[in-house]
Short mmCIF file of C-alpha atoms and ligand atoms in Angstrom, two decimals:
data_model
loop_
_atom_site.label_atom_id
_atom_site.label_comp_id
_atom_site.label_asym_id
_atom_site.label_seq_id
_atom_site.Cartn_x
_atom_site.Cartn_y
_atom_site.Cartn_z
CA UNK A 1 0.01 -0.10 0.03
CA UNK A 2 0.98 3.54 -0.97
CA UNK A 3 1.56 5.90 1.97
CA UNK A 4 1.30 9.67 0.86
CA UNK A 5 3.65 10.41 3.52
CA UNK A 6 6.34 9.54 1.28
CA UNK A 7 9.84 10.29 2.41
CA UNK A 8 11.52 7.74 0.26
CA UNK A 9 11.27 9.71 -3.13
CA UNK A 10 12.96 6.63 -5.15
CA UNK A 11 10.28 4.10 -3.57
CA UNK A 12 7.40 6.58 -4.44
CA UNK A 13 8.68 7.41 -7.98
CA UNK A 14 8.99 3.36 -8.41
CA UNK A 15 5.49 2.79 -7.28
CA UNK A 16 3.83 5.61 -9.49
CA UNK A 17 5.89 4.34 -12.30
CA UNK A 18 4.59 0.82 -11.60
CA UNK A 19 1.14 2.01 -11.58
CA UNK A 20 1.02 4.06 -14.82
CA UNK A 21 2.92 1.21 -16.85
CA UNK A 22 -0.44 -0.49 -17.12
CA UNK A 23 -2.66 2.43 -16.63
CA UNK A 24 -1.15 4.45 -19.09
CA UNK A 25 -2.18 2.08 -21.71
CA UNK A 26 -6.06 2.76 -20.93
CA UNK A 27 -5.59 6.30 -19.36
CA UNK A 28 -7.42 8.30 -22.20
CA UNK A 29 -10.13 6.01 -22.64
CA UNK A 30 -10.99 5.76 -18.89
CA UNK A 31 -10.21 8.90 -16.83
CA UNK A 32 -13.21 10.96 -18.72
CA UNK A 33 -15.48 8.81 -16.21
CA UNK A 34 -13.80 10.31 -12.90
CA UNK A 35 -11.40 13.21 -13.75
CA UNK A 36 -14.04 15.62 -13.97
CA UNK A 37 -13.62 19.52 -14.68
CA UNK A 38 -10.67 19.36 -16.75
CA UNK A 39 -12.08 20.86 -19.71
CA UNK A 40 -14.04 23.43 -17.91
CA UNK A 41 -10.76 24.63 -16.10
CA UNK A 42 -9.18 25.13 -19.48
CA UNK A 43 -12.14 27.09 -20.70
CA UNK A 44 -12.00 29.33 -17.38
CA UNK A 45 -8.51 30.50 -18.30
CA UNK A 46 -7.97 34.21 -18.55
CA UNK A 47 -6.48 36.03 -21.33
CA UNK A 48 -2.66 35.73 -21.57
CA UNK A 49 0.06 38.07 -22.79
CA UNK A 50 1.09 37.28 -26.23
CA UNK A 51 3.24 34.21 -26.61
CA UNK A 52 2.68 33.12 -23.26
CA UNK A 53 4.69 30.38 -21.24
CA UNK A 54 2.64 27.63 -19.87
CA UNK A 55 3.68 24.82 -17.63
CA UNK A 56 1.77 21.78 -16.79
CA UNK A 57 3.24 19.78 -13.73
CA UNK A 58 2.06 16.24 -14.03
CA UNK A 59 1.23 16.20 -17.36
CA UNK A 60 0.45 12.66 -17.73
CA UNK A 61 -0.71 11.47 -21.32
CA UNK A 62 -0.64 15.40 -22.61
CA UNK A 63 -4.50 15.52 -22.74
CA UNK A 64 -4.43 19.09 -21.21
CA UNK A 65 -1.74 20.01 -23.56
CA UNK A 66 -2.87 19.01 -26.44
CA UNK A 67 -6.12 21.36 -26.04
CA UNK A 68 -4.11 23.93 -24.93
CA UNK A 69 -2.21 23.97 -28.17
CA UNK A 70 -5.42 25.14 -29.67
CA UNK A 71 -6.39 27.67 -27.10
CA UNK A 72 -2.86 29.28 -27.30
CA UNK A 73 -1.23 28.50 -30.67
CA UNK A 74 1.94 30.60 -29.95
CA UNK A 75 2.65 29.50 -26.61
CA UNK A 76 5.68 27.84 -25.14
CA UNK A 77 3.96 24.74 -23.87
CA UNK A 78 6.02 22.41 -21.28
CA UNK A 79 4.81 19.48 -19.75
CA UNK A 80 6.64 17.78 -16.53
CA UNK A 81 5.99 14.22 -15.15
CA UNK A 82 7.58 11.59 -13.17
CA UNK A 83 6.33 8.51 -15.12
CA UNK A 84 8.12 7.76 -18.30
CA UNK A 85 5.22 5.53 -19.15
CA UNK A 86 2.59 8.52 -19.29
CA UNK A 87 5.37 10.52 -21.27
CA UNK A 88 5.76 8.14 -23.74
CA UNK A 89 1.99 8.08 -24.45
CA UNK A 90 2.05 12.10 -24.36
CA UNK A 91 5.09 11.96 -26.88
CA UNK A 92 2.77 10.39 -29.42
CA UNK A 93 0.28 13.33 -29.35
CA UNK A 94 2.99 15.63 -30.21
CA UNK A 95 5.27 14.22 -32.85
CA UNK A 96 4.79 16.80 -35.41
CA UNK A 97 5.04 19.73 -33.10
CA UNK A 98 7.78 21.65 -31.70
CA UNK A 99 5.46 23.80 -29.60
CA UNK A 100 5.57 21.18 -26.37
CA UNK A 101 8.48 20.21 -24.41
CA UNK A 102 8.29 17.34 -22.22
CA UNK A 103 10.42 16.93 -19.44
CA UNK A 104 10.72 13.44 -17.13
CA UNK A 105 11.22 14.71 -13.48
CA UNK A 106 9.94 14.74 -10.21
CA UNK A 107 8.27 18.41 -9.95
CA UNK A 108 9.54 19.41 -6.00
CA UNK A 109 12.16 17.18 -5.49
CA UNK A 110 14.32 17.28 -8.71
CA UNK A 111 15.98 20.33 -9.56
CA UNK A 112 14.58 21.71 -12.64
CA UNK A 113 15.94 25.12 -14.04
CA UNK A 114 13.16 26.61 -15.95
CA UNK A 115 12.25 30.34 -17.12
CA UNK A 116 9.19 31.73 -15.11
CA UNK A 117 5.91 31.22 -16.52
CA UNK A 118 2.61 32.88 -17.01
CA UNK A 119 0.34 30.13 -16.27
CA UNK A 120 0.83 26.71 -14.35
CA UNK A 121 -1.57 24.08 -14.26
CA UNK A 122 -1.70 21.25 -11.88
CA UNK A 123 -4.48 18.98 -13.27
CA UNK A 124 -5.21 16.01 -10.70
CA UNK A 125 -1.50 16.13 -9.74
CA UNK A 126 -1.21 18.23 -6.52
CA UNK A 127 -3.27 15.33 -4.39
CA UNK A 128 -0.59 13.28 -5.32
CA UNK A 129 2.01 15.41 -3.61
CA UNK A 130 2.78 14.38 -0.03
CA UNK A 131 3.77 15.87 2.93
CA UNK A 132 5.71 18.84 1.19
CA UNK A 133 2.60 20.01 -0.29
CA UNK A 134 3.29 23.59 0.62
CA UNK A 135 6.81 23.70 -0.22
CA UNK A 136 5.65 22.61 -3.86
CA UNK A 137 3.03 25.48 -3.72
CA UNK A 138 5.66 27.88 -2.90
CA UNK A 139 8.23 26.43 -5.69
CA UNK A 140 5.06 26.84 -7.94
CA UNK A 141 4.71 30.62 -6.78
CA UNK A 142 8.41 31.11 -7.66
CA UNK A 143 8.24 29.69 -10.99
CA UNK A 144 5.39 32.22 -12.18
CA UNK A 145 5.87 35.75 -13.59
CA UNK A 146 4.71 38.49 -11.52
CA UNK A 147 0.71 38.33 -11.99
CA UNK A 148 1.22 35.14 -13.29
CA UNK A 149 -1.97 32.44 -12.96
CA UNK A 150 -2.14 29.03 -11.43
CA UNK A 151 -5.01 26.93 -12.43
CA UNK A 152 -5.89 23.89 -10.58
CA UNK A 153 -8.47 21.02 -10.94
CA UNK A 154 -8.46 18.04 -8.38
CA UNK A 155 -10.09 15.89 -5.81
CA UNK A 156 -11.18 17.83 -2.86
CA UNK A 157 -12.45 15.13 -0.40
CA UNK A 158 -14.73 12.37 0.23
CA UNK A 159 -17.19 11.91 3.60
CA UNK A 160 -16.36 8.24 3.04
CA UNK A 161 -13.60 6.82 4.75
CA UNK A 162 -13.13 3.70 2.99
CA UNK A 163 -13.17 5.74 -0.29
CA UNK A 164 -10.41 8.03 0.88
CA UNK A 165 -8.74 5.08 1.89
CA UNK A 166 -8.91 3.38 -1.41
CA UNK A 167 -7.70 6.65 -3.01
CA UNK A 168 -4.72 6.82 -0.79
CA UNK A 169 -3.91 3.26 -2.11
CA UNK A 170 -3.60 4.99 -5.49
CA UNK A 171 -1.69 7.58 -4.22
CA UNK A 172 -4.27 10.41 -3.97
CA UNK A 173 -4.83 12.33 -0.98
CA UNK A 174 -8.33 13.08 -0.35
CA UNK A 175 -8.11 15.05 2.83
CA UNK A 176 -9.34 18.43 1.47
CA UNK A 177 -6.12 20.23 2.36
CA UNK A 178 -5.92 21.91 -1.00
CA UNK A 179 -8.20 24.83 -1.51
CA UNK A 180 -7.25 26.17 1.66
CA UNK A 181 -3.50 26.18 0.74
CA UNK A 182 -4.25 27.84 -2.80
CA UNK A 183 -6.37 30.50 -1.42
CA UNK A 184 -3.68 31.22 1.09
CA UNK A 185 -1.05 31.66 -1.56
CA UNK A 186 -3.21 33.46 -4.68
CA UNK A 187 -5.73 35.62 -5.23
CA UNK A 188 -8.58 33.52 -6.51
CA UNK A 189 -10.25 34.45 -9.78
CA UNK A 190 -12.16 30.96 -9.99
CA UNK A 191 -12.87 29.00 -6.84
CA UNK A 192 -15.52 26.07 -7.45
CA UNK A 193 -16.28 23.05 -5.51
CA UNK A 194 -18.72 20.25 -7.07
CA UNK A 195 -19.86 16.74 -6.06
CA UNK A 196 -19.14 13.52 -8.29
CA UNK A 197 -21.61 10.78 -8.22
CA UNK A 198 -24.03 12.10 -6.02
CA UNK A 199 -21.52 13.04 -3.44
CA UNK A 200 -19.24 10.31 -3.38
CA UNK A 201 -16.49 12.68 -3.59
CA UNK A 202 -16.20 16.20 -4.25
CA UNK A 203 -13.46 18.11 -6.71
CA UNK A 204 -12.62 21.67 -6.95
CA UNK A 205 -11.58 23.98 -9.98
CA UNK A 206 -9.37 26.93 -8.81
CA UNK A 207 -7.84 29.89 -10.93
CA UNK A 208 -5.52 32.23 -8.97
CA UNK A 209 -3.22 34.89 -9.54
CA UNK A 210 0.06 35.57 -7.96
CA UNK A 211 -0.13 38.83 -6.39
C1 LIG B 1 -3.97 11.62 -12.31
S1 LIG B 1 -2.57 12.21 -13.28
C2 LIG B 1 -3.19 13.34 -14.23
C3 LIG B 1 -2.67 13.60 -15.61
C4 LIG B 1 -3.16 14.71 -16.27
N1 LIG B 1 -2.58 15.83 -15.58
C5 LIG B 1 -4.38 14.98 -16.64
O1 LIG B 1 -5.29 15.59 -16.35
O2 LIG B 1 -4.95 13.81 -17.21
C6 LIG B 1 -1.39 12.71 -12.51
C7 LIG B 1 0.07 12.83 -13.03
O3 LIG B 1 1.00 13.36 -12.11
C8 LIG B 1 2.03 12.78 -12.21
N2 LIG B 1 2.90 13.32 -10.98
C9 LIG B 1 2.45 13.14 -9.64
N3 LIG B 1 3.28 13.64 -8.75
C10 LIG B 1 4.31 14.58 -9.77
C11 LIG B 1 5.37 15.27 -9.38
N4 LIG B 1 5.57 15.48 -7.95
N5 LIG B 1 6.13 15.80 -10.41
C12 LIG B 1 5.76 15.31 -11.60
N6 LIG B 1 4.45 14.51 -12.10
C13 LIG B 1 4.02 14.13 -11.13
C14 LIG B 1 1.80 11.39 -12.30
O4 LIG B 1 3.11 10.60 -12.90
C15 LIG B 1 0.76 11.17 -13.12
O5 LIG B 1 1.03 11.21 -14.50
#
């Protein structure tokens, strides 16, 4: 069983890699049924400067990046993910494009030197970060241009203990800790919670500006 308090980064990464080795193959075909709000999040992104720089942390199979290509055809898009299996699927979506750069790394642990971004997107990746979540949010803030935006969609919580535990097995922390943290570090532009499957769990979308 995976503990979200992962102090041993290597074994955590190994476990995530193993999980996605199989799940990457069925990811795009299955996740529409429970990773709700991803398209709505991208629809809510405010106007950005011309040639914006956009990063997705935990870009997975590149679903969001490929939609962002159409929304921001002149943007520089960067996706970071720790799973090589997920990035392999993503690569196939951008074979004919030099607009998207994919990097295999663990955000928050690996030393990644990148130019600041106008927008950083986290779509169902922040609930996979363990105890150092506040450090990761500070790192995201440091990686934004002044007045840059963060856009997050993720699980919030569930009233059912068995479900929270099941999600923990799948590397996801459903303790409802993210929205308060995001509100602490960013000026909210959009902050919404919604129920999924009649309240089995709730998820949120948040767009905030670095002030
Ligand atoms: C649930 S998937 C979401 C993928 C994609 N963002 C989407 O919305 O379809 C979460 C992804 O985040 C990646 N991930 C989790 N923690 C990460 C970290 N600290 N650094 C980079 N990637 C991470 C996982 O490998 C996985 O591909």
